[in-house]
PDB file of C-alpha atoms in Angstrom:
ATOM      1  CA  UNK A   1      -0.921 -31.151  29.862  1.00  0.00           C
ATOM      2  CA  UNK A   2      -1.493 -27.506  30.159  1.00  0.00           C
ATOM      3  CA  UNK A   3      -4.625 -25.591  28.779  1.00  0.00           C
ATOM      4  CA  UNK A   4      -4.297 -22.031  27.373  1.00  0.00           C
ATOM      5  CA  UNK A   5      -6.517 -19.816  29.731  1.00  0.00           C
ATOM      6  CA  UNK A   6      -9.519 -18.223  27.655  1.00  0.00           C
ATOM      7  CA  UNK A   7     -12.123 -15.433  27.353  1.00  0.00           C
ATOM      8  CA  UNK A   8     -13.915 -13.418  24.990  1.00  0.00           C
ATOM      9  CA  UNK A   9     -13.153 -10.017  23.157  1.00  0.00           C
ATOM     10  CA  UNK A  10     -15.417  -8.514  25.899  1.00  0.00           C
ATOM     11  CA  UNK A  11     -14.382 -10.185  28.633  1.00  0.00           C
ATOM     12  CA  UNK A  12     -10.681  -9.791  28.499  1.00  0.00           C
ATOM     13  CA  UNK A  13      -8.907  -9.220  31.957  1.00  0.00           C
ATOM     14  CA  UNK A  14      -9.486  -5.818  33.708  1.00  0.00           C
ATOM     15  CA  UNK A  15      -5.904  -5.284  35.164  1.00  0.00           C
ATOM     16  CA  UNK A  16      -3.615  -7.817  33.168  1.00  0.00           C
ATOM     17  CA  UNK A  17       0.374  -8.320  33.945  1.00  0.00           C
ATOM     18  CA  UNK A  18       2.732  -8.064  31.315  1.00  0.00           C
ATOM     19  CA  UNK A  19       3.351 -11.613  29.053  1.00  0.00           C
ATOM     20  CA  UNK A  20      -0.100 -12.901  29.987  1.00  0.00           C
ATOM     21  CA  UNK A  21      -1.837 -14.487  26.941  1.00  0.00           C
ATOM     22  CA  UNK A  22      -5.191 -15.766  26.418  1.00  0.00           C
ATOM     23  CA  UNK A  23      -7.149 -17.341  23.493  1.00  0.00           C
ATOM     24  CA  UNK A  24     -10.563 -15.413  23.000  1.00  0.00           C
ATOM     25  CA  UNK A  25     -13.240 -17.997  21.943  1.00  0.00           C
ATOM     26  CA  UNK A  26     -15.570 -15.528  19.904  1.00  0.00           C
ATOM     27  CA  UNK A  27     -12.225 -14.656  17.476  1.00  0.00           C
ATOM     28  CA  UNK A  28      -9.790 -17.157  17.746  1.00  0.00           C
ATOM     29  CA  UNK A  29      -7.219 -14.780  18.410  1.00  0.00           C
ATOM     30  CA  UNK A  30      -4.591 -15.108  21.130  1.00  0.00           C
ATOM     31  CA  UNK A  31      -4.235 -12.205  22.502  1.00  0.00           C
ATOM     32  CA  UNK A  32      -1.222 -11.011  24.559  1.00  0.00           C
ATOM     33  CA  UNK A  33      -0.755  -7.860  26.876  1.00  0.00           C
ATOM     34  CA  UNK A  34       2.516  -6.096  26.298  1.00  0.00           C
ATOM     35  CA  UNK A  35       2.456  -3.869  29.773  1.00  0.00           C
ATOM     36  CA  UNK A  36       0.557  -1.127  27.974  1.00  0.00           C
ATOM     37  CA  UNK A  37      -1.646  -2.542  25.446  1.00  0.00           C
ATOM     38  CA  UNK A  38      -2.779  -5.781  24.120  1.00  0.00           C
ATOM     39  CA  UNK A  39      -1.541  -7.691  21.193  1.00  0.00           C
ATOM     40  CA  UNK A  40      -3.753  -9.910  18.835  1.00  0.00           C
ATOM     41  CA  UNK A  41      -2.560 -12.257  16.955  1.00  0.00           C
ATOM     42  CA  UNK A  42      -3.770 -14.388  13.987  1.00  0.00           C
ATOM     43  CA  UNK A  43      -3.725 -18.353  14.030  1.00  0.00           C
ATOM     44  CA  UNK A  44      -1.206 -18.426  11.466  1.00  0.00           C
ATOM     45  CA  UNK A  45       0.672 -16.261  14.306  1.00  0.00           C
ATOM     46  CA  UNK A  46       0.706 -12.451  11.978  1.00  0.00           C
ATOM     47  CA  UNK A  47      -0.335  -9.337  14.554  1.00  0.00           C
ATOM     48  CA  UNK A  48      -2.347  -8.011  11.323  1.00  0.00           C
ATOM     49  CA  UNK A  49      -6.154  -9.346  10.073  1.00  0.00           C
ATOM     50  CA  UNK A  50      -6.305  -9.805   6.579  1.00  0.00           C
ATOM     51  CA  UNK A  51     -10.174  -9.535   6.844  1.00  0.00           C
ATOM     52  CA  UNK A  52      -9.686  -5.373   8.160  1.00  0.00           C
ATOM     53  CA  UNK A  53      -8.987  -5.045   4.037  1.00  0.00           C
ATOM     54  CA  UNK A  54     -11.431  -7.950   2.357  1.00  0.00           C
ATOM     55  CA  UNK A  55     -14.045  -6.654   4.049  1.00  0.00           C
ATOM     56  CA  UNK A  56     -13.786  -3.224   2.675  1.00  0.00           C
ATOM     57  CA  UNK A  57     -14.067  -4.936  -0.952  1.00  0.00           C
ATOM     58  CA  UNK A  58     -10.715  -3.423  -2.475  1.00  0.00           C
ATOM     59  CA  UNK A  59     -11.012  -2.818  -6.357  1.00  0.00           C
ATOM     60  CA  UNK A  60      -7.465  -3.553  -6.391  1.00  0.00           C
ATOM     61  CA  UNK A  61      -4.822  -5.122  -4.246  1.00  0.00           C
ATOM     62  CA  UNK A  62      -1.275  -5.933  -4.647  1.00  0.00           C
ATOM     63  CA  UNK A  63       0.187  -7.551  -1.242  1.00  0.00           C
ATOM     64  CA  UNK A  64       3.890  -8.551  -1.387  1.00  0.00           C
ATOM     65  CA  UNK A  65       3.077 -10.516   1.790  1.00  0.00           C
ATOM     66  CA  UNK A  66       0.751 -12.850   0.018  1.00  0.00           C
ATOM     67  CA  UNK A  67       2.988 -15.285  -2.027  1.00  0.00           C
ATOM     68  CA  UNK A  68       1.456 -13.521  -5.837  1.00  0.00           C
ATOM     69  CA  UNK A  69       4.869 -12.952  -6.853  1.00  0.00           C
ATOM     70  CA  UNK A  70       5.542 -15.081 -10.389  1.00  0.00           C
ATOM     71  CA  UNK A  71       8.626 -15.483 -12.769  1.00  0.00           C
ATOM     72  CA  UNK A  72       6.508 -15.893 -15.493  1.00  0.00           C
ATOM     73  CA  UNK A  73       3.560 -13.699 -16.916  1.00  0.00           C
ATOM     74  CA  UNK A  74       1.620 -16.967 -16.800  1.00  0.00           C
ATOM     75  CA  UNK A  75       1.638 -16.941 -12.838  1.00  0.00           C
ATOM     76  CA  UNK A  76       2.985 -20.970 -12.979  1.00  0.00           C
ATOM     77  CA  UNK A  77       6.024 -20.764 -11.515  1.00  0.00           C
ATOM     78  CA  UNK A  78       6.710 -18.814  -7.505  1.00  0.00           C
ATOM     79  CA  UNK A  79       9.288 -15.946  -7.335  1.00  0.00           C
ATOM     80  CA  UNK A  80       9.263 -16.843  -3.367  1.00  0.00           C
ATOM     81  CA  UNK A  81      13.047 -16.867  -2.760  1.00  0.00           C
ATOM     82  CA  UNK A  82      15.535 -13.056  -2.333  1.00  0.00           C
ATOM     83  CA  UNK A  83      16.790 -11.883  -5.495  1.00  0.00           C
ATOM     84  CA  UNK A  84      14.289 -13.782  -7.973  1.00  0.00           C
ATOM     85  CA  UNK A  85      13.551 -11.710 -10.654  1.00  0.00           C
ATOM     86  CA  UNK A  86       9.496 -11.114 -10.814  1.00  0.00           C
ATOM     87  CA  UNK A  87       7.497 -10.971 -13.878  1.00  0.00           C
ATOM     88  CA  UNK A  88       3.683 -11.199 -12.366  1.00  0.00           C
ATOM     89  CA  UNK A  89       2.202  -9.412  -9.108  1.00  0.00           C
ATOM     90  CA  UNK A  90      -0.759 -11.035  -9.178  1.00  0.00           C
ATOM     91  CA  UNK A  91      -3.739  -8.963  -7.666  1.00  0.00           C
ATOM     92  CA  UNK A  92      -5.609 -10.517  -4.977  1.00  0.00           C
ATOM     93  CA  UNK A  93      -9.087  -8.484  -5.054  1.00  0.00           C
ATOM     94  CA  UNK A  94     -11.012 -10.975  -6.539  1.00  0.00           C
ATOM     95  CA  UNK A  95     -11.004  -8.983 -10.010  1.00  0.00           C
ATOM     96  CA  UNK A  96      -7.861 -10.139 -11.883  1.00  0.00           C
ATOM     97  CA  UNK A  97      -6.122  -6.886 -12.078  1.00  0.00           C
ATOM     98  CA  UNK A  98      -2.627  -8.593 -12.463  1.00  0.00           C
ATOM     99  CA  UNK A  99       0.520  -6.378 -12.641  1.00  0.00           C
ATOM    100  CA  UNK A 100       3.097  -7.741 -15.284  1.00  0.00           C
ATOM    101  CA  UNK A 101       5.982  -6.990 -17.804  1.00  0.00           C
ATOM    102  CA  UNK A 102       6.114  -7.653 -21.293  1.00  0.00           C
ATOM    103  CA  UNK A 103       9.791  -6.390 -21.730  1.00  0.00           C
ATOM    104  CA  UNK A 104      11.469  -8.968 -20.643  1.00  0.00           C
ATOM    105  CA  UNK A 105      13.791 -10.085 -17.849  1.00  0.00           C
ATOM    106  CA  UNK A 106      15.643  -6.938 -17.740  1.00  0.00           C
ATOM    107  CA  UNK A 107      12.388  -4.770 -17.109  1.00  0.00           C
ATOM    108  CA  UNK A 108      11.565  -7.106 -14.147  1.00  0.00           C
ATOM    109  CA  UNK A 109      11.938  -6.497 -10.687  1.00  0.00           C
ATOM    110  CA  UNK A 110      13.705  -8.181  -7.611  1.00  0.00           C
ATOM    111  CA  UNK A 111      11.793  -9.654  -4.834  1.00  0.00           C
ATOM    112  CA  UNK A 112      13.660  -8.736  -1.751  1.00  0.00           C
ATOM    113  CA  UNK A 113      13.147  -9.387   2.069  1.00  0.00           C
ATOM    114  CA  UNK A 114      13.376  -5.708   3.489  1.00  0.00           C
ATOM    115  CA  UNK A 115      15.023  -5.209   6.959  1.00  0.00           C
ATOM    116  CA  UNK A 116      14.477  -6.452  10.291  1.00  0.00           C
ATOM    117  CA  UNK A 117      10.720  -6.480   9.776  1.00  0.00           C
ATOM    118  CA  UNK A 118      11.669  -9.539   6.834  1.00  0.00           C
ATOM    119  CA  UNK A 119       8.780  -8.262   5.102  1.00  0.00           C
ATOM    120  CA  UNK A 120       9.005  -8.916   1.829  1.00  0.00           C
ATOM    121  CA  UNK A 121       8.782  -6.706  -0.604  1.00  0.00           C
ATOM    122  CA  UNK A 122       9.728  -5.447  -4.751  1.00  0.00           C
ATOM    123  CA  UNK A 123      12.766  -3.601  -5.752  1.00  0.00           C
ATOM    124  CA  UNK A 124      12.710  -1.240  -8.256  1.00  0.00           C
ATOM    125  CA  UNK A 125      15.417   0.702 -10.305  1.00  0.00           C
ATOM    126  CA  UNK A 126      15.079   0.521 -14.189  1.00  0.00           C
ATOM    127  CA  UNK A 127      12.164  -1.930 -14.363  1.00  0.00           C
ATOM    128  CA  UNK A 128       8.873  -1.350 -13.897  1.00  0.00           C
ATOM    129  CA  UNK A 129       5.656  -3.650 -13.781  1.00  0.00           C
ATOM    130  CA  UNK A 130       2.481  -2.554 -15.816  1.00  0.00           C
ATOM    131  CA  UNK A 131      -1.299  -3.071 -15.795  1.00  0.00           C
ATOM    132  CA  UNK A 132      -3.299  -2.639 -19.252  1.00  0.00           C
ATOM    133  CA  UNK A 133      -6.328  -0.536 -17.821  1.00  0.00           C
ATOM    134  CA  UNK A 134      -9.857  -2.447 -19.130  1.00  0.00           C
ATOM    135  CA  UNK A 135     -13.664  -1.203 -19.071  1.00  0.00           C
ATOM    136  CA  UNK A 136     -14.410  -3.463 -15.107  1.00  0.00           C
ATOM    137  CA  UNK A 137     -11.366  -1.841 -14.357  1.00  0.00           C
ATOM    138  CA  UNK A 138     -11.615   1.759 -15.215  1.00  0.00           C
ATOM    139  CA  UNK A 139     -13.019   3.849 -12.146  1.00  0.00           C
ATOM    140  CA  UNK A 140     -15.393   6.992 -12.987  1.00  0.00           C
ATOM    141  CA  UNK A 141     -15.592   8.046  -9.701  1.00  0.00           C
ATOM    142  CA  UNK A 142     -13.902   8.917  -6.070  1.00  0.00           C
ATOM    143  CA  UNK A 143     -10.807   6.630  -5.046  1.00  0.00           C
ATOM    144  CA  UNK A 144      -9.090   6.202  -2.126  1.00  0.00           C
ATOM    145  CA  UNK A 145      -5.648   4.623  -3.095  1.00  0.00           C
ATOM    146  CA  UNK A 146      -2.759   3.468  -0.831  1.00  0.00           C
ATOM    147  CA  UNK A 147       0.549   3.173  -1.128  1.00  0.00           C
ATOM    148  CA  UNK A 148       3.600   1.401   1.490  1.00  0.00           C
ATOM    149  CA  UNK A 149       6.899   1.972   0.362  1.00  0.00           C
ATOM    150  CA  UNK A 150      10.339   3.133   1.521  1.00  0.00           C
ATOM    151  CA  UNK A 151      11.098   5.919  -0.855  1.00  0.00           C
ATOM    152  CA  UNK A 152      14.704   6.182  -2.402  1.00  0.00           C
ATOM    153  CA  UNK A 153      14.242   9.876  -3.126  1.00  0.00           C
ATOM    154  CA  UNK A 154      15.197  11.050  -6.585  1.00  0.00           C
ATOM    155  CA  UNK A 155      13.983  14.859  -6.993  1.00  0.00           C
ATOM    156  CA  UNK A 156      11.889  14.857 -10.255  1.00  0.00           C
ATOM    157  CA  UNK A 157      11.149  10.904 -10.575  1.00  0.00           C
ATOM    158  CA  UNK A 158       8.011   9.259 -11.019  1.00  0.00           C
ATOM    159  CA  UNK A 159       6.644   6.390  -8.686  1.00  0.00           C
ATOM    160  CA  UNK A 160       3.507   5.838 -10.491  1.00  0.00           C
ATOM    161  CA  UNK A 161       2.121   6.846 -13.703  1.00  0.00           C
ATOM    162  CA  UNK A 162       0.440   5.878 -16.694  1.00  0.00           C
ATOM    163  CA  UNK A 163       0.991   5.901 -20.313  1.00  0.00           C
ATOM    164  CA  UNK A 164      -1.619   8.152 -21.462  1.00  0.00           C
ATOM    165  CA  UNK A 165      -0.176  10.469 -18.281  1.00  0.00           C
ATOM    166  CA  UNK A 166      -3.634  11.225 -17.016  1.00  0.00           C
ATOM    167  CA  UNK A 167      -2.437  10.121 -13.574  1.00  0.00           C
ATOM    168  CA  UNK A 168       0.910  10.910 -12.479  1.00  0.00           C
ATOM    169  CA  UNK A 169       2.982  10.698  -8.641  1.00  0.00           C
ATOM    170  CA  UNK A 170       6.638  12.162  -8.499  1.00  0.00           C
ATOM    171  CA  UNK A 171       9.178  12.830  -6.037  1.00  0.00           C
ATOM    172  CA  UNK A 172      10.321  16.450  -6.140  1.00  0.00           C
ATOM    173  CA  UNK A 173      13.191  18.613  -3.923  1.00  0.00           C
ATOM    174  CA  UNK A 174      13.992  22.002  -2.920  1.00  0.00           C
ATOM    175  CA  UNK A 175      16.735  22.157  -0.234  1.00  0.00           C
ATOM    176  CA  UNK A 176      16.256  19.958   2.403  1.00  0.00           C
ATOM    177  CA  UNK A 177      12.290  20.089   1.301  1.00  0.00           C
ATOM    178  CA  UNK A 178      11.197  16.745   0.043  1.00  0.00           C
ATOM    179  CA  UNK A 179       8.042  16.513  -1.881  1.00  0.00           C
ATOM    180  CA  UNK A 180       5.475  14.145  -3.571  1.00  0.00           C
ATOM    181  CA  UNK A 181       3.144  15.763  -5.816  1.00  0.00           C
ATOM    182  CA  UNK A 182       0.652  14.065  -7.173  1.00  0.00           C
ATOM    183  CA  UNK A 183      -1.465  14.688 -10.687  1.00  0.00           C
ATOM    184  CA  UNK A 184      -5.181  13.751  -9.009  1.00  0.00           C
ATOM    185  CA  UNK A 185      -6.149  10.370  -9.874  1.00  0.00           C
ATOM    186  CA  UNK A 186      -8.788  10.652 -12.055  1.00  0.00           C
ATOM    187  CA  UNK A 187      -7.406  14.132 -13.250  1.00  0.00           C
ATOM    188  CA  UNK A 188      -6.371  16.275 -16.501  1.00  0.00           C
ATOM    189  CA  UNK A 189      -2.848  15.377 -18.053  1.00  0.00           C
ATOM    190  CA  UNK A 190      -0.884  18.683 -16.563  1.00  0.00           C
ATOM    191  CA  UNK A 191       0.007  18.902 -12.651  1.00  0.00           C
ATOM    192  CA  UNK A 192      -1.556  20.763 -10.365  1.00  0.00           C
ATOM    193  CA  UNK A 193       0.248  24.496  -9.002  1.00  0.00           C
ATOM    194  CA  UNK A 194      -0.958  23.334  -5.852  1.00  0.00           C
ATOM    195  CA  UNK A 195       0.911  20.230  -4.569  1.00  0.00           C
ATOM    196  CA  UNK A 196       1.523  17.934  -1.321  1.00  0.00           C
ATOM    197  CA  UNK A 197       4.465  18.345   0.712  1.00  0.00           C
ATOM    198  CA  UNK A 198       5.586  15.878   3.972  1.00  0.00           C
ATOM    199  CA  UNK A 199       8.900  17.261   6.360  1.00  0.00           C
ATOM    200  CA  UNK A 200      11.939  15.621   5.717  1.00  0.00           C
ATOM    201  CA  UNK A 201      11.955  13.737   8.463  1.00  0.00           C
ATOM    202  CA  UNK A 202       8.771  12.326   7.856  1.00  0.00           C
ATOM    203  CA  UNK A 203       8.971  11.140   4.461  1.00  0.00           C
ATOM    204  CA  UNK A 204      12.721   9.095   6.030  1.00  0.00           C
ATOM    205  CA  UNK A 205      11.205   7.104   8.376  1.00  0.00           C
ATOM    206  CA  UNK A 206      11.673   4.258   6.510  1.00  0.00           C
ATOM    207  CA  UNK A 207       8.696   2.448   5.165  1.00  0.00           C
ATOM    208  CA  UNK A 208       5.737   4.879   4.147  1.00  0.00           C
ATOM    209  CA  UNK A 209       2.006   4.573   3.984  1.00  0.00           C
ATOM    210  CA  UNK A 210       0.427   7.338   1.868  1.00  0.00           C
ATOM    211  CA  UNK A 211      -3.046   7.779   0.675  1.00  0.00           C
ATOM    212  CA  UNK A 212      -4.703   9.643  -1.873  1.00  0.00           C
ATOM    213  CA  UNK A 213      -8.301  10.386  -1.668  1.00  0.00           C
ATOM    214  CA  UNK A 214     -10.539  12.162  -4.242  1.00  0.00           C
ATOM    215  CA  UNK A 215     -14.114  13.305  -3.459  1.00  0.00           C
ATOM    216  CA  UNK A 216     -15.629  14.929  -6.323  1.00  0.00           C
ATOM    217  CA  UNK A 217     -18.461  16.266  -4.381  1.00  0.00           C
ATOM    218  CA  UNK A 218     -16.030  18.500  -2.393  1.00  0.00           C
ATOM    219  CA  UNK A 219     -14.071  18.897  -5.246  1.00  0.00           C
ATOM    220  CA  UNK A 220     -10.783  17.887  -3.238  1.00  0.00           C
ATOM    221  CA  UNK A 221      -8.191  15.407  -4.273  1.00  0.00           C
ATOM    222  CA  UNK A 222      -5.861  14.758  -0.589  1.00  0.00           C
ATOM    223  CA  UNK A 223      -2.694  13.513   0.308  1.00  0.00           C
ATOM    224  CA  UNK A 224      -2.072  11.616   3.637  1.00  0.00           C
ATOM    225  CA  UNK A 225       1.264  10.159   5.092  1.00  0.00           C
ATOM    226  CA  UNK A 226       1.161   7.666   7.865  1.00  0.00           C
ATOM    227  CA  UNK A 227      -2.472   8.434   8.582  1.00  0.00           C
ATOM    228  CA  UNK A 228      -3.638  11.869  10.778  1.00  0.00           C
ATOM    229  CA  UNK A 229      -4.940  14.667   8.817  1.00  0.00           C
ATOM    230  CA  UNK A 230      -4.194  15.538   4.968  1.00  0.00           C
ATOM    231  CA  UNK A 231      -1.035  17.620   4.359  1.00  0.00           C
ATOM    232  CA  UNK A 232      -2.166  18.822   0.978  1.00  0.00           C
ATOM    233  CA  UNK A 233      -5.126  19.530  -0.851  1.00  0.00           C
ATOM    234  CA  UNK A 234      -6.202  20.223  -4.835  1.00  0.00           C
ATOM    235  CA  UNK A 235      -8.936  19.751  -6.833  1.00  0.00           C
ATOM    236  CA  UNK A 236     -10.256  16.199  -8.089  1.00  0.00           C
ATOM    237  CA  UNK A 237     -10.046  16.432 -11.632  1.00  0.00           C
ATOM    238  CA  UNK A 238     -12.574  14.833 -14.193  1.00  0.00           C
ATOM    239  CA  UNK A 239     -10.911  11.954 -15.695  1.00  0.00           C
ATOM    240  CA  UNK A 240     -11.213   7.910 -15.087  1.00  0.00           C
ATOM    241  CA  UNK A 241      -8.911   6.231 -12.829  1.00  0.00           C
ATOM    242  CA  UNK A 242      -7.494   2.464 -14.425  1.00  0.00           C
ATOM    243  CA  UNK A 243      -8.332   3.772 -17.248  1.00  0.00           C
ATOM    244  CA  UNK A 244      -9.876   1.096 -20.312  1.00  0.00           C
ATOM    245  CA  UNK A 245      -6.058   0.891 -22.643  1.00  0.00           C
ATOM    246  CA  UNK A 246      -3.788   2.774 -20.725  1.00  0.00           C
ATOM    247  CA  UNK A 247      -1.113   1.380 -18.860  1.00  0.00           C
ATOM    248  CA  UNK A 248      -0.657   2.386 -15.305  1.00  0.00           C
ATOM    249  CA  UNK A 249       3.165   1.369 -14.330  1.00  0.00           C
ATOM    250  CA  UNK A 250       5.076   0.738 -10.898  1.00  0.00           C
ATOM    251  CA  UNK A 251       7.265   2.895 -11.113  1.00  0.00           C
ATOM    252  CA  UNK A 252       8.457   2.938 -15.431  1.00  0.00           C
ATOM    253  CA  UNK A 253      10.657   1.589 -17.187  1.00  0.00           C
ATOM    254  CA  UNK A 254      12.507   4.517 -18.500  1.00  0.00           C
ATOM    255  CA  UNK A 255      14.711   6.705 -16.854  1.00  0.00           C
ATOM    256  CA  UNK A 256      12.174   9.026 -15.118  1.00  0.00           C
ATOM    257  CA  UNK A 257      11.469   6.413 -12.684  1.00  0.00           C
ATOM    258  CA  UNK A 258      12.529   6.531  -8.922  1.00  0.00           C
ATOM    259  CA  UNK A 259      14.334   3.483  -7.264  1.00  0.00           C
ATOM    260  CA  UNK A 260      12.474   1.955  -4.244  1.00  0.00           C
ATOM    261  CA  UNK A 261      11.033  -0.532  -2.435  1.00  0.00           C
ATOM    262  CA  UNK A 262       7.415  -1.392  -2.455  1.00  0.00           C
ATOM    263  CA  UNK A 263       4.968  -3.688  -0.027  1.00  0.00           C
ATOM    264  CA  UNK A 264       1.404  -2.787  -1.013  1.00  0.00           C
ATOM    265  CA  UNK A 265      -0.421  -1.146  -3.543  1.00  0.00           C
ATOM    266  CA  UNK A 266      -4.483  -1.048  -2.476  1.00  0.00           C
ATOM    267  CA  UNK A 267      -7.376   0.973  -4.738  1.00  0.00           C
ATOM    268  CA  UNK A 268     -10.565   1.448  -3.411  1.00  0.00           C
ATOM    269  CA  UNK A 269     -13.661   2.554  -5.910  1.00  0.00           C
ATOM    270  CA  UNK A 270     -14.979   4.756  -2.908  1.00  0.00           C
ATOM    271  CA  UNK A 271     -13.675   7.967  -1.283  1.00  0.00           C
ATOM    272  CA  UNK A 272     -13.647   5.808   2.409  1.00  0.00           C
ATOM    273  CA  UNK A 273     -14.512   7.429   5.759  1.00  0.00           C
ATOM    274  CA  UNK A 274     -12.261   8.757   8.373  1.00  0.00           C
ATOM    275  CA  UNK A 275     -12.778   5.813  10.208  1.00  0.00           C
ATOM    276  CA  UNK A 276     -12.404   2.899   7.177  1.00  0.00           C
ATOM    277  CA  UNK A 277      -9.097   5.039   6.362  1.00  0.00           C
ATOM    278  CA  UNK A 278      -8.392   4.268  10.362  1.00  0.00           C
ATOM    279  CA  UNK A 279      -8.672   0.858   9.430  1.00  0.00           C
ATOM    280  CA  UNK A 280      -6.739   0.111   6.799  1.00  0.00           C
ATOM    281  CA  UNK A 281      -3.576   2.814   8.463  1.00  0.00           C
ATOM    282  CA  UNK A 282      -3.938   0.481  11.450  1.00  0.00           C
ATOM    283  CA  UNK A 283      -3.814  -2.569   9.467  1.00  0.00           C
ATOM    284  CA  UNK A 284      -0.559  -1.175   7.821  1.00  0.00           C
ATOM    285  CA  UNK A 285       0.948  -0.423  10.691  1.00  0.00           C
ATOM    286  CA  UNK A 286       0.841  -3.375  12.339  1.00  0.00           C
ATOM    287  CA  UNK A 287       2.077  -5.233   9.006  1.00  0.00           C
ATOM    288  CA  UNK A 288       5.280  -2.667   8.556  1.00  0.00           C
ATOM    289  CA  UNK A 289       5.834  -1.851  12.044  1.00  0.00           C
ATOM    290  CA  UNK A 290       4.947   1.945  11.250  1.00  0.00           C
ATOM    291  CA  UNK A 291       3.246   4.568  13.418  1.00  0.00           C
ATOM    292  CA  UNK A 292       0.095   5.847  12.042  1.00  0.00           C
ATOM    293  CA  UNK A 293      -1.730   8.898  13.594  1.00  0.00           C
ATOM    294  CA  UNK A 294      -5.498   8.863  13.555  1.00  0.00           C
ATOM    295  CA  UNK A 295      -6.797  10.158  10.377  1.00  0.00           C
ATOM    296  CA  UNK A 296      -8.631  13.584  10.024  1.00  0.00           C
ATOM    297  CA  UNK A 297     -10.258  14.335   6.602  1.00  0.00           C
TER     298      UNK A 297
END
């Protein structure tokens, strides 16, 4: 019978061969070493940790990789297989803050398996999923919110907003110039002159992780894709974030929403460090099979 070699996270092999793979004793991870790097992975096999995000206490979480996908606003019955229709994302922070639709089946979206990644995921196109804002959710202060999705750009179309339109993200155009501007979370209802733009090529890459980040010390409200340093910049607004009776809605179900795909939708109550923001990039990258750039705030 053969044994796994092991070691620990510090004492992992100084000059390793491509294909070797050990089980480290202090994480119970196997770990193994690609040629260049090595590879951890979970012991229910996944490359990412789970615990990089729980430990950072998220307000809010939606993960499409989690099984809280429901046909029913009642969360009793699975929407686990392609194509079922999906009338609960249930939110898996700890606080309840469940995603649902009260219109009916043809407001609800389509759980999908995306690509070669067979991540799963929620398809969007005139449906929308909603969250009645209440007093434990509602956020005064900084956030730090991130979004995966693969964008099907519409110029003009909303991917999030909410009903009393205090907090607002669209997709805009101008040539070959895509755009997403975003209302600050936690801002006054009319959009900023100043607004966040990512290169073409950027923005199709396929799946997307962008982050918004408000500090209201510094006055700033930022925009980061796939990590590295902010490509736009406004101010932070005044306003509450979740706010107690408003809906917030992925995307809407009217015509001014944009057709997509989306994985994860994470809030944080905190405007989160350089390095946290590291974290939770890295975390997304190795769940989507994106390239993330070290972040710079």
């Amino acid at each position: 019978m053969s044994t796994l070699l092991t070691c620990t996270s510090s004492t992992r092999p100084g000059s390793p061969a491509a294909g070797d793979t050990l089980f480290e004793t202090d994480t119970n991870k196997v770990i193994v070493y690609s040629g260049t790097a090595w590879k951890e992975y979970q012991d229910n096999g996944q490359l990412y940790d789970d615990s990089d995000i729980t430990t950072l206490s998220p307000h809010l979480w939606l993960d499409a990789q989690n099984g809280d996908f429901y046909k029913d606003t009642g969360g009793s019955t699975a929407a686990s297989t392609d194509g079922d229709r999906v009338a609960l994302w249930k939110d898996r922070s700890g606080n309840a803050f469940d995603f649902s639709v009260s219109g009916g089946y043809s407001l609800e979206p389509v759980h999908f398996k995306y690509g070669l990644i067979n991540r799963s995921c929620l398809t969007f196109a005139a449906d929308h999923l909603n969250f009645t804002g209440t007093a434990s959710s509602d956020l005064s202060g900084d956030v730090t919110v991130f979004y995966v999705a693969r964008i099907t750009y519409t110029s003009g179309k909303y991917i999030f907003t909410t009903s009393d339109a205090s907090t607002r993200m669209r997709l805009l155009a101008s040539g070959d110039n895509i755009a997403i501007q975003a209302l600050p979370f936690a801002g006054s209802p009319t959009f900023q002159t100043s607004y966040t733009t990512a290169n073409t090529a950027k923005i199709n890459e396929d799946i997307l992780i962008f982050t918004i980040r408000t500090d209201r010390t510094a006055n700033t409200c930022k925009m980061f894709f796939n990590g590295g340093s902010a490509v736009g910049s406004t101010t932070a607004g005044s306003g509450n974030f979740l706010k107690n009776g408003a809906n917030s809605e992925l995307p809407d179900n009217g015509a001014t929403e944009s057709p997509f795909f989306i994985f994860d939708f994470l809030v944080f109550d905190s405007a989160l460090s350089a390095s946290n923001m590291d974290t939770v990039c890295n975390y997304f990258s190795q769940k989507y099979s994106v390239a993330v750039d070290s972040v710079t705030i």
